[in-house]
Amino acid sequence: MTLQERDYEVIWHPFTHQKNRLPPIPIVKGKGTLLFDEVGNEYIDAISSWWVTIHGHAHPYIAEKLYKQAMILEQVIFAGFTHEPAVALAERLLPILPNNFSKIFYSDNGSTSTEVALKMSLQYWWNGREDSQPLTEERSDNGKRKAVDGKRTKILAFKDAYHGDTFGAMSVSDRSVFTLAFHDKLFEVLFIDTPSESNIEELKNTINSEGTAIAAFIYEPLVQGAGGMRMYDAHWMNELLKTVKQHDIICIADEVMTGFGRTGKLFASEYMEERPDIICLSKGLTGGTMALGVTACTDRIYQAYLSDDKLKTFFHGHSFTANPLACTAALASLDLLMLEDCFNQIEWITEQNIAFAKKLTTYDLRLTIKNIRTLGTIIAFEIAEGKDEYLNNIAGNITQKALDEGVYIRPLGNTVYIMPPYCITEEELEIVYEVILLMLK
Ligand SMILES: Cc1ncc(COP(=O)(O)O)c(C=O)c1O
């Protein structure tokens, strides 16, 4: 049996419609920007394998560090124990994060990093409630004790947001085809539009009227990834954050996708003067090599947990919290990211994207495209054909055609985008642009 046939028998792939599914491509090797399949085809990974692989595949520097760490310590429980890679990574991250954060809380992926942020914020207000007694003895219908908290219980989030696939993360993500089956199980969230000149006053009014009930505001700074690579303006976001902060609302920047150079700065939050109280990181954190999540908080948040009352403990953790191999990969990835070369590459991709965006408007294309936009290493546009929705056939068709040409892209519905590893070569990037043009001509 081939690998594909064996896969078909035993595996259920993520985000994949099961009936009439296409056989997955067996990848046997990765090197730099390239993925190699079983029969010798190579593909340029133009979306960094779901936005994680910032330095390219199988990077020898990261691999070497991982090997050495694997021979020393591969995993250890992180409650009551610690280890060098976790401490070194926290020491390394804190000075470069886009605010004066005081503590790093580890988890193991992007969704868990946002779950942690939400729980950390809600409990911040719960810990600080006025009747700071142990849980109020109120009984729910099934007789179990339930918590009664203070006034701040609402979460504010953006329409079209995506913060992950676990229940809390789904709750603060826009209601979409991703969440349809669970709507009655998701907690209520106040969803607002992303800010612009035309709606900023309205948004401020909403926040001014709801402000004292809102515990936290979670947002993807400047680019809403899975929602369709929607980009919004830093100036108006800064204005919005100012109002949010006036109400003491905890600001959670979900930089799972935008972190580590993706938008042209180390973190997208750096485009705004108003900085988050909590930041969520994953994906590029380990250079896309290992699963790891980070939720960093400012001292204001941390102080709410420093109490004699044991009920004010943050009861959260995962088996693989701060896995030593993942922390080692993150340290190695940071070594590479901080090289001047890497930032030169990011700048170069940024310029190439801007030039390609301009060029795109000059062609006479078979397919109509709209909303061409770029930020840092990301370029996106919509194909104005068929229905504007995630489940149309455009994505599948384009993915297949591009694969036939040796490029891997994975449109979000009719939104085509590229987000390459920073090590992409001039020749490879040119091929990616050419293949995109070929799809449209
Ligand atoms: C902004 C953002 N937050 C959270 C997540 C969830 O991350 P993970 O897929 O690692 O759970 C994603 C994933 O795409 C994301 O883009």
CSV table of C-alpha atoms and ligand atoms in Angstrom, one decimal:
chain,number,residue,atom,x,y,z
A,1,MET,CA,0.0,0.0,0.0
A,2,THR,CA,1.2,3.5,-0.7
A,3,LEU,CA,1.4,6.1,2.0
A,4,GLN,CA,-1.7,7.8,0.6
A,5,GLU,CA,-3.7,4.6,0.8
A,6,ARG,CA,-2.5,3.9,4.3
A,7,ASP,CA,-3.4,7.5,5.3
A,8,TYR,CA,-6.9,7.1,3.8
A,9,GLU,CA,-7.6,4.1,6.0
A,10,VAL,CA,-6.6,5.6,9.3
A,11,ILE,CA,-6.4,9.4,9.3
A,12,TRP,CA,-8.9,12.2,9.7
A,13,HIS,CA,-7.2,15.4,8.6
A,14,PRO,CA,-7.9,18.9,10.0
A,15,PHE,CA,-10.2,21.4,8.2
A,16,THR,CA,-10.9,18.7,5.6
A,17,HIS,CA,-14.3,17.8,4.1
A,18,GLN,CA,-14.3,14.0,4.4
A,19,LYS,CA,-16.6,12.9,1.6
A,20,ASN,CA,-14.8,12.9,-1.8
A,21,ARG,CA,-11.7,14.1,-0.1
A,22,LEU,CA,-8.6,14.3,-2.3
A,23,PRO,CA,-5.7,12.1,-1.2
A,24,PRO,CA,-3.2,14.2,0.8
A,25,ILE,CA,0.2,14.7,-0.7
A,26,PRO,CA,2.8,12.6,1.0
A,27,ILE,CA,5.7,14.8,2.0
A,28,VAL,CA,9.0,13.1,2.6
A,29,LYS,CA,11.4,16.0,3.0
A,30,GLY,CA,11.6,19.7,3.5
A,31,LYS,CA,14.4,22.1,2.9
A,32,GLY,CA,14.3,25.8,3.1
A,33,THR,CA,11.2,27.0,1.3
A,34,LEU,CA,10.8,23.7,-0.5
A,35,LEU,CA,8.6,20.6,0.3
A,36,PHE,CA,9.4,17.4,-1.6
A,37,ASP,CA,6.8,14.7,-2.2
A,38,GLU,CA,7.2,10.9,-2.5
A,39,VAL,CA,7.5,10.9,-6.3
A,40,GLY,CA,10.1,13.7,-6.5
A,41,ASN,CA,8.0,16.8,-7.1
A,42,GLU,CA,9.0,19.9,-5.2
A,43,TYR,CA,6.7,22.6,-4.0
A,44,ILE,CA,7.5,26.2,-2.8
A,45,ASP,CA,5.7,26.5,0.5
A,46,ALA,CA,4.3,30.0,-0.1
A,47,ILE,CA,2.2,30.0,3.1
A,48,SER,CA,4.9,28.8,5.5
A,49,SER,CA,2.8,25.6,6.3
A,50,TRP,CA,-0.1,27.4,8.0
A,51,TRP,CA,2.0,30.5,8.8
A,52,VAL,CA,4.5,28.8,11.1
A,53,THR,CA,7.7,28.1,9.2
A,54,ILE,CA,9.5,31.4,9.3
A,55,HIS,CA,13.1,30.2,8.6
A,56,GLY,CA,12.3,27.4,6.2
A,57,HIS,CA,11.9,23.7,6.7
A,58,ALA,CA,14.4,21.4,8.5
A,59,HIS,CA,16.7,24.3,9.4
A,60,PRO,CA,20.0,22.7,10.3
A,61,TYR,CA,20.8,25.2,13.1
A,62,ILE,CA,17.4,24.5,14.8
A,63,ALA,CA,17.8,20.8,14.2
A,64,GLU,CA,21.2,20.7,15.7
A,65,LYS,CA,20.0,22.5,18.9
A,66,LEU,CA,17.1,20.2,19.1
A,67,TYR,CA,19.2,17.1,18.8
A,68,LYS,CA,21.5,18.2,21.6
A,69,GLN,CA,18.6,19.1,23.9
A,70,ALA,CA,16.9,15.8,23.2
A,71,MET,CA,20.0,14.0,24.5
A,72,ILE,CA,19.8,16.0,27.7
A,73,LEU,CA,16.2,16.5,28.7
A,74,GLU,CA,13.2,15.9,26.4
A,75,GLN,CA,10.3,16.7,28.7
A,76,VAL,CA,9.5,17.3,32.4
A,77,ILE,CA,6.4,18.2,34.4
A,78,PHE,CA,6.4,22.0,34.7
A,79,ALA,CA,4.5,22.3,38.0
A,80,GLY,CA,7.1,22.3,40.7
A,81,PHE,CA,10.0,21.8,38.2
A,82,THR,CA,11.8,24.1,35.8
A,83,HIS,CA,14.5,23.8,33.3
A,84,GLU,CA,17.1,25.9,31.4
A,85,PRO,CA,15.4,26.3,28.0
A,86,ALA,CA,12.1,27.6,29.6
A,87,VAL,CA,13.9,30.1,31.8
A,88,ALA,CA,16.3,31.2,29.1
A,89,LEU,CA,13.4,31.7,26.6
A,90,ALA,CA,11.4,33.8,29.1
A,91,GLU,CA,14.5,35.9,29.8
A,92,ARG,CA,15.0,36.3,26.1
A,93,LEU,CA,11.4,37.1,25.2
A,94,LEU,CA,10.5,39.6,27.9
A,95,PRO,CA,12.9,42.4,26.8
A,96,ILE,CA,11.7,42.2,23.1
A,97,LEU,CA,8.0,42.0,23.6
A,98,PRO,CA,6.0,45.1,22.8
A,99,ASN,CA,5.3,46.2,26.3
A,100,ASN,CA,6.7,45.9,29.8
A,101,PHE,CA,5.5,42.4,30.4
A,102,SER,CA,6.5,40.7,33.7
A,103,LYS,CA,5.7,37.0,33.3
A,104,ILE,CA,5.6,34.3,30.7
A,105,PHE,CA,2.9,31.6,30.9
A,106,TYR,CA,3.6,28.6,28.7
A,107,SER,CA,1.2,26.4,26.9
A,108,ASP,CA,1.4,24.4,23.7
A,109,ASN,CA,-0.3,26.0,20.7
A,110,GLY,CA,-2.0,29.1,19.5
A,111,SER,CA,-5.5,28.2,20.7
A,112,THR,CA,-4.2,27.4,24.2
A,113,SER,CA,-2.3,30.7,24.3
A,114,THR,CA,-5.6,32.6,23.7
A,115,GLU,CA,-7.6,30.3,26.1
A,116,VAL,CA,-5.0,31.1,28.8
A,117,ALA,CA,-5.3,34.9,28.0
A,118,LEU,CA,-9.1,34.8,28.3
A,119,LYS,CA,-9.1,32.8,31.5
A,120,MET,CA,-6.3,34.9,33.0
A,121,SER,CA,-8.2,38.1,32.3
A,122,LEU,CA,-11.6,36.9,33.5
A,123,GLN,CA,-10.0,35.5,36.7
A,124,TYR,CA,-8.1,38.8,37.1
A,125,TRP,CA,-11.4,40.5,37.7
A,126,TRP,CA,-12.8,37.6,39.7
A,127,ASN,CA,-9.8,37.6,42.0
A,128,GLY,CA,-10.2,41.3,42.5
A,129,ARG,CA,-13.9,41.3,43.2
A,130,GLU,CA,-15.0,43.3,46.2
A,131,ASP,CA,-16.6,40.5,48.2
A,132,SER,CA,-13.3,38.7,48.0
A,133,GLN,CA,-14.8,35.6,49.7
A,134,PRO,CA,-14.4,32.0,48.5
A,135,LEU,CA,-16.9,31.2,45.8
A,136,THR,CA,-20.3,32.5,46.7
A,137,GLU,CA,-22.6,29.7,47.8
A,138,GLU,CA,-25.1,29.9,45.0
A,139,ARG,CA,-26.4,26.7,43.7
A,140,SER,CA,-27.0,26.0,40.0
A,141,ASP,CA,-29.9,23.9,38.8
A,142,ASN,CA,-28.0,20.6,39.0
A,143,GLY,CA,-27.0,21.4,42.6
A,144,LYS,CA,-23.3,22.1,41.9
A,145,ARG,CA,-21.7,25.1,43.4
A,146,LYS,CA,-21.3,27.9,40.9
A,147,ALA,CA,-19.1,30.9,41.0
A,148,VAL,CA,-20.6,34.4,41.3
A,149,ASP,CA,-18.3,37.1,40.1
A,150,GLY,CA,-17.9,40.8,39.9
A,151,LYS,CA,-19.2,43.1,37.2
A,152,ARG,CA,-16.6,42.6,34.6
A,153,THR,CA,-17.6,39.5,32.7
A,154,LYS,CA,-18.0,40.5,29.1
A,155,ILE,CA,-15.4,40.0,26.4
A,156,LEU,CA,-15.0,42.4,23.5
A,157,ALA,CA,-13.7,41.1,20.1
A,158,PHE,CA,-13.7,41.9,16.5
A,159,LYS,CA,-16.1,40.6,13.9
A,160,ASP,CA,-14.3,38.3,11.5
A,161,ALA,CA,-11.8,37.4,14.3
A,162,TYR,CA,-10.2,34.0,14.6
A,163,HIS,CA,-8.5,33.0,17.8
A,164,GLY,CA,-8.4,29.2,17.6
A,165,ASP,CA,-10.6,26.1,17.8
A,166,THR,CA,-11.0,25.3,21.5
A,167,PHE,CA,-14.3,26.5,23.1
A,168,GLY,CA,-13.1,29.8,24.6
A,169,ALA,CA,-11.1,30.6,21.5
A,170,MET,CA,-14.1,29.8,19.3
A,171,SER,CA,-16.4,31.9,21.5
A,172,VAL,CA,-14.3,35.0,20.9
A,173,SER,CA,-14.0,34.2,17.2
A,174,ASP,CA,-16.6,35.4,14.7
A,175,ARG,CA,-19.6,33.1,14.3
A,176,SER,CA,-18.8,31.4,11.0
A,177,VAL,CA,-18.9,28.1,9.2
A,178,PHE,CA,-16.1,27.1,11.5
A,179,THR,CA,-18.3,27.4,14.6
A,180,LEU,CA,-21.8,26.8,13.3
A,181,ALA,CA,-22.4,23.5,15.0
A,182,PHE,CA,-21.5,24.9,18.4
A,183,HIS,CA,-23.2,28.3,18.5
A,184,ASP,CA,-25.5,27.5,21.5
A,185,LYS,CA,-22.4,26.3,23.5
A,186,LEU,CA,-20.3,29.5,22.9
A,187,PHE,CA,-20.3,32.3,25.5
A,188,GLU,CA,-21.7,35.6,24.5
A,189,VAL,CA,-19.2,38.2,23.2
A,190,LEU,CA,-19.6,41.8,22.2
A,191,PHE,CA,-18.4,41.9,18.6
A,192,ILE,CA,-17.5,45.2,17.0
A,193,ASP,CA,-16.1,46.2,13.5
A,194,THR,CA,-12.4,46.8,13.0
A,195,PRO,CA,-11.8,50.6,13.3
A,196,SER,CA,-11.6,53.0,10.5
A,197,GLU,CA,-12.1,56.7,10.0
A,198,SER,CA,-15.8,56.2,9.3
A,199,ASN,CA,-16.8,54.2,12.3
A,200,ILE,CA,-14.3,55.2,15.1
A,201,GLU,CA,-16.8,57.5,16.8
A,202,GLU,CA,-19.5,54.8,16.8
A,203,LEU,CA,-17.0,52.3,18.2
A,204,LYS,CA,-15.9,54.6,20.9
A,205,ASN,CA,-19.6,55.2,21.9
A,206,THR,CA,-20.2,51.5,22.2
A,207,ILE,CA,-17.1,51.1,24.4
A,208,ASN,CA,-18.0,54.1,26.5
A,209,SER,CA,-21.5,52.7,27.2
A,210,GLU,CA,-20.4,49.1,27.9
A,211,GLY,CA,-17.0,49.8,29.3
A,212,THR,CA,-17.4,49.0,33.0
A,213,ALA,CA,-18.9,45.6,32.2
A,214,ILE,CA,-16.0,44.5,29.8
A,215,ALA,CA,-13.3,42.4,31.3
A,216,ALA,CA,-11.0,42.1,28.2
A,217,PHE,CA,-10.6,43.0,24.6
A,218,ILE,CA,-9.0,40.4,22.3
A,219,TYR,CA,-7.8,41.3,18.9
A,220,GLU,CA,-5.5,40.3,16.1
A,221,PRO,CA,-3.4,43.4,15.6
A,222,LEU,CA,-3.7,44.9,12.0
A,223,VAL,CA,-4.3,41.6,10.2
A,224,GLN,CA,-7.2,39.2,10.8
A,225,GLY,CA,-5.7,36.0,9.5
A,226,ALA,CA,-8.2,33.1,9.1
A,227,GLY,CA,-11.0,35.6,8.8
A,228,GLY,CA,-9.6,36.4,5.3
A,229,MET,CA,-6.3,38.3,5.8
A,230,ARG,CA,-8.3,41.4,6.5
A,231,MET,CA,-6.1,44.4,7.2
A,232,TYR,CA,-7.0,47.5,9.1
A,233,ASP,CA,-5.4,50.8,10.0
A,234,ALA,CA,-2.9,51.2,12.8
A,235,HIS,CA,-3.9,54.9,13.5
A,236,TRP,CA,-7.6,54.0,14.1
A,237,MET,CA,-6.6,51.0,16.1
A,238,ASN,CA,-4.5,53.2,18.3
A,239,GLU,CA,-7.5,55.5,18.8
A,240,LEU,CA,-9.7,52.5,19.7
A,241,LEU,CA,-7.2,51.2,22.1
A,242,LYS,CA,-7.0,54.5,23.8
A,243,THR,CA,-10.7,54.4,24.6
A,244,VAL,CA,-10.6,50.8,25.6
A,245,LYS,CA,-7.7,51.5,28.0
A,246,GLN,CA,-9.6,54.5,29.5
A,247,HIS,CA,-12.1,51.9,30.8
A,248,ASP,CA,-9.4,49.7,32.3
A,249,ILE,CA,-10.3,46.9,30.0
A,250,ILE,CA,-7.5,44.3,29.6
A,251,CYS,CA,-6.1,44.4,26.1
A,252,ILE,CA,-5.1,41.0,24.7
A,253,ALA,CA,-3.1,41.1,21.5
A,254,ASP,CA,-3.3,37.8,19.7
A,255,GLU,CA,0.0,37.8,17.8
A,256,VAL,CA,-0.1,34.1,17.1
A,257,MET,CA,0.1,34.8,13.4
A,258,THR,CA,1.4,38.4,13.3
A,259,GLY,CA,4.3,37.8,15.7
A,260,PHE,CA,8.0,37.4,14.9
A,261,GLY,CA,8.5,39.7,12.0
A,262,ARG,CA,5.5,38.6,9.9
A,263,THR,CA,4.1,42.2,9.5
A,264,GLY,CA,7.5,43.8,9.0
A,265,LYS,CA,8.0,44.7,12.6
A,266,LEU,CA,9.0,42.1,15.3
A,267,PHE,CA,5.4,42.4,16.6
A,268,ALA,CA,2.4,44.0,14.9
A,269,SER,CA,1.6,45.8,18.2
A,270,GLU,CA,4.6,47.9,17.6
A,271,TYR,CA,2.7,49.8,14.9
A,272,MET,CA,0.5,51.3,17.7
A,273,GLU,CA,1.5,53.5,20.7
A,274,GLU,CA,-1.1,51.8,22.9
A,275,ARG,CA,0.3,48.5,23.9
A,276,PRO,CA,-1.4,45.3,25.1
A,277,ASP,CA,-1.6,44.0,28.7
A,278,ILE,CA,-1.4,40.4,27.5
A,279,ILE,CA,0.2,39.0,24.3
A,280,CYS,CA,-0.4,35.5,22.8
A,281,LEU,CA,2.3,33.9,20.7
A,282,SER,CA,2.8,30.6,18.9
A,283,LYS,CA,3.4,29.6,15.3
A,284,GLY,CA,6.7,31.4,14.4
A,285,LEU,CA,7.7,31.3,18.0
A,286,THR,CA,9.6,28.0,17.4
A,287,GLY,CA,10.4,28.9,13.8
A,288,GLY,CA,7.5,26.5,13.1
A,289,THR,CA,9.5,23.5,14.3
A,290,MET,CA,7.7,22.5,17.5
A,291,ALA,CA,4.3,23.2,19.1
A,292,LEU,CA,4.5,25.9,21.8
A,293,GLY,CA,2.3,28.7,23.1
A,294,VAL,CA,3.2,31.7,25.2
A,295,THR,CA,0.9,34.1,27.0
A,296,ALA,CA,2.8,37.0,28.5
A,297,CYS,CA,1.2,39.4,31.0
A,298,THR,CA,2.0,42.7,32.6
A,299,ASP,CA,2.6,43.0,36.4
A,300,ARG,CA,-0.8,44.5,36.9
A,301,ILE,CA,-2.4,41.1,35.9
A,302,TYR,CA,0.2,39.0,37.7
A,303,GLN,CA,-0.3,40.9,41.0
A,304,ALA,CA,-4.0,39.9,41.1
A,305,TYR,CA,-2.8,36.3,41.5
A,306,LEU,CA,-0.4,37.0,44.4
A,307,SER,CA,-2.7,36.3,47.3
A,308,ASP,CA,-2.9,34.2,50.5
A,309,ASP,CA,-6.2,32.9,49.2
A,310,LYS,CA,-5.5,29.6,47.3
A,311,LEU,CA,-8.6,30.0,45.3
A,312,LYS,CA,-6.9,32.9,43.5
A,313,THR,CA,-4.4,30.4,41.9
A,314,PHE,CA,-4.4,30.2,38.2
A,315,PHE,CA,-5.5,26.6,37.8
A,316,HIS,CA,-4.4,26.0,34.3
A,317,GLY,CA,-1.7,23.8,32.6
A,318,HIS,CA,-1.0,21.2,30.0
A,319,SER,CA,1.1,18.1,30.0
A,320,PHE,CA,3.5,19.6,27.5
A,321,THR,CA,3.6,23.1,29.0
A,322,ALA,CA,7.1,24.6,28.3
A,323,ASN,CA,8.3,21.4,26.7
A,324,PRO,CA,12.2,21.7,26.8
A,325,LEU,CA,12.5,20.7,23.1
A,326,ALA,CA,10.0,23.3,22.0
A,327,CYS,CA,11.6,26.0,24.2
A,328,THR,CA,15.0,25.1,22.7
A,329,ALA,CA,13.6,25.4,19.1
A,330,ALA,CA,12.2,28.8,20.1
A,331,LEU,CA,15.6,29.9,21.4
A,332,ALA,CA,17.3,28.8,18.2
A,333,SER,CA,14.6,30.4,16.1
A,334,LEU,CA,15.2,33.7,17.9
A,335,ASP,CA,18.9,33.4,17.2
A,336,LEU,CA,18.1,33.3,13.5
A,337,LEU,CA,15.4,36.0,13.6
A,338,MET,CA,17.7,38.5,15.3
A,339,LEU,CA,20.3,38.2,12.6
A,340,GLU,CA,20.5,41.3,10.4
A,341,ASP,CA,20.1,39.1,7.4
A,342,CYS,CA,16.7,37.9,8.5
A,343,PHE,CA,15.3,41.5,8.9
A,344,ASN,CA,16.8,42.4,5.5
A,345,GLN,CA,14.9,39.5,4.0
A,346,ILE,CA,11.7,40.6,5.7
A,347,GLU,CA,12.2,44.1,4.3
A,348,TRP,CA,13.0,42.7,0.9
A,349,ILE,CA,9.9,40.5,0.8
A,350,THR,CA,7.8,43.6,1.9
A,351,GLU,CA,9.1,45.6,-1.0
A,352,GLN,CA,8.6,42.8,-3.5
A,353,ASN,CA,5.0,42.4,-2.3
A,354,ILE,CA,4.3,46.1,-2.7
A,355,ALA,CA,5.8,46.1,-6.2
A,356,PHE,CA,3.7,42.9,-7.1
A,357,ALA,CA,0.5,44.5,-5.7
A,358,LYS,CA,1.1,47.5,-8.0
A,359,LYS,CA,1.8,45.3,-10.9
A,360,LEU,CA,-1.4,43.2,-10.4
A,361,THR,CA,-3.5,46.3,-11.0
A,362,THR,CA,-1.9,46.8,-14.4
A,363,TYR,CA,-2.7,43.4,-16.0
A,364,ASP,CA,-5.7,42.5,-18.1
A,365,LEU,CA,-6.9,39.5,-16.1
A,366,ARG,CA,-9.5,36.8,-16.9
A,367,LEU,CA,-10.6,36.8,-13.3
A,368,THR,CA,-11.5,40.0,-11.6
A,369,ILE,CA,-9.6,40.7,-8.4
A,370,LYS,CA,-10.2,43.3,-5.7
A,371,ASN,CA,-8.8,44.6,-2.4
A,372,ILE,CA,-5.2,44.0,-3.1
A,373,ARG,CA,-3.4,44.7,0.1
A,374,THR,CA,0.0,44.1,1.7
A,375,LEU,CA,1.5,44.3,5.2
A,376,GLY,CA,5.1,43.2,5.6
A,377,THR,CA,5.5,39.7,4.2
A,378,ILE,CA,1.8,39.2,3.6
A,379,ILE,CA,0.0,40.0,0.4
A,380,ALA,CA,-3.7,39.2,-0.2
A,381,PHE,CA,-6.5,39.9,-2.5
A,382,GLU,CA,-10.0,38.6,-3.3
A,383,ILE,CA,-11.2,36.9,-6.5
A,384,ALA,CA,-14.5,38.6,-7.3
A,385,GLU,CA,-16.1,35.5,-8.7
A,386,GLY,CA,-18.7,33.2,-7.3
A,387,LYS,CA,-20.0,33.7,-3.7
A,388,ASP,CA,-17.8,35.6,-1.2
A,389,GLU,CA,-17.6,32.8,1.2
A,390,TYR,CA,-15.2,30.3,2.7
A,391,LEU,CA,-16.9,27.2,1.3
A,392,ASN,CA,-16.9,28.1,-2.4
A,393,ASN,CA,-14.8,26.0,-4.8
A,394,ILE,CA,-12.3,28.7,-5.7
A,395,ALA,CA,-9.8,27.8,-3.0
A,396,GLY,CA,-9.6,24.1,-3.9
A,397,ASN,CA,-9.3,24.8,-7.6
A,398,ILE,CA,-6.5,27.3,-7.1
A,399,THR,CA,-4.6,25.2,-4.7
A,400,GLN,CA,-4.6,22.3,-7.1
A,401,LYS,CA,-3.6,24.4,-10.1
A,402,ALA,CA,-0.8,26.1,-8.2
A,403,LEU,CA,0.5,22.7,-7.0
A,404,ASP,CA,0.7,21.5,-10.6
A,405,GLU,CA,3.0,24.5,-11.1
A,406,GLY,CA,5.1,23.6,-8.1
A,407,VAL,CA,3.7,26.2,-5.6
A,408,TYR,CA,1.7,25.6,-2.5
A,409,ILE,CA,-0.9,28.2,-1.6
A,410,ARG,CA,-4.2,27.6,0.2
A,411,PRO,CA,-6.7,30.4,-0.3
A,412,LEU,CA,-9.2,31.2,2.4
A,413,GLY,CA,-12.4,31.0,0.3
A,414,ASN,CA,-11.9,33.5,-2.4
A,415,THR,CA,-9.1,35.3,-0.6
A,416,VAL,CA,-5.8,34.4,-2.2
A,417,TYR,CA,-2.7,35.3,-0.1
A,418,ILE,CA,0.9,34.4,0.3
A,419,MET,CA,3.0,34.4,3.5
A,420,PRO,CA,6.3,32.8,2.6
A,421,PRO,CA,9.2,31.8,4.9
A,422,TYR,CA,11.6,34.7,5.3
A,423,CYS,CA,14.4,32.6,3.6
A,424,ILE,CA,12.6,32.5,0.2
A,425,THR,CA,14.9,33.3,-2.6
A,426,GLU,CA,14.5,35.9,-5.3
A,427,GLU,CA,13.9,33.1,-7.9
A,428,GLU,CA,11.4,31.3,-5.7
A,429,LEU,CA,9.4,34.4,-4.9
A,430,GLU,CA,9.3,35.3,-8.6
A,431,ILE,CA,7.9,31.8,-9.4
A,432,VAL,CA,5.2,32.3,-6.7
A,433,TYR,CA,4.1,35.6,-8.3
A,434,GLU,CA,4.2,34.1,-11.8
A,435,VAL,CA,2.0,31.2,-10.7
A,436,ILE,CA,-0.5,33.5,-9.1
A,437,LEU,CA,-0.7,35.5,-12.3
A,438,LEU,CA,-1.1,32.3,-14.3
A,439,MET,CA,-4.1,31.4,-12.1
A,440,LEU,CA,-5.7,34.8,-12.9
A,441,LYS,CA,-4.9,35.1,-16.6
B,1,LIG,C1,-4.5,34.8,15.3
B,1,LIG,C2,-4.6,33.3,15.6
B,1,LIG,N1,-4.8,33.0,16.9
B,1,LIG,C3,-4.9,31.7,17.2
B,1,LIG,C4,-4.7,30.7,16.3
B,1,LIG,C5,-4.8,29.2,16.7
B,1,LIG,O1,-3.6,28.7,16.7
B,1,LIG,P1,-3.4,27.0,16.6
B,1,LIG,O2,-3.8,26.6,15.3
B,1,LIG,O3,-2.0,26.8,16.9
B,1,LIG,O4,-4.3,26.5,17.7
B,1,LIG,C6,-4.5,31.0,15.0
B,1,LIG,C7,-4.3,30.0,14.0
B,1,LIG,O5,-4.3,30.2,12.8
B,1,LIG,C8,-4.4,32.4,14.6
B,1,LIG,O6,-4.1,32.8,13.3
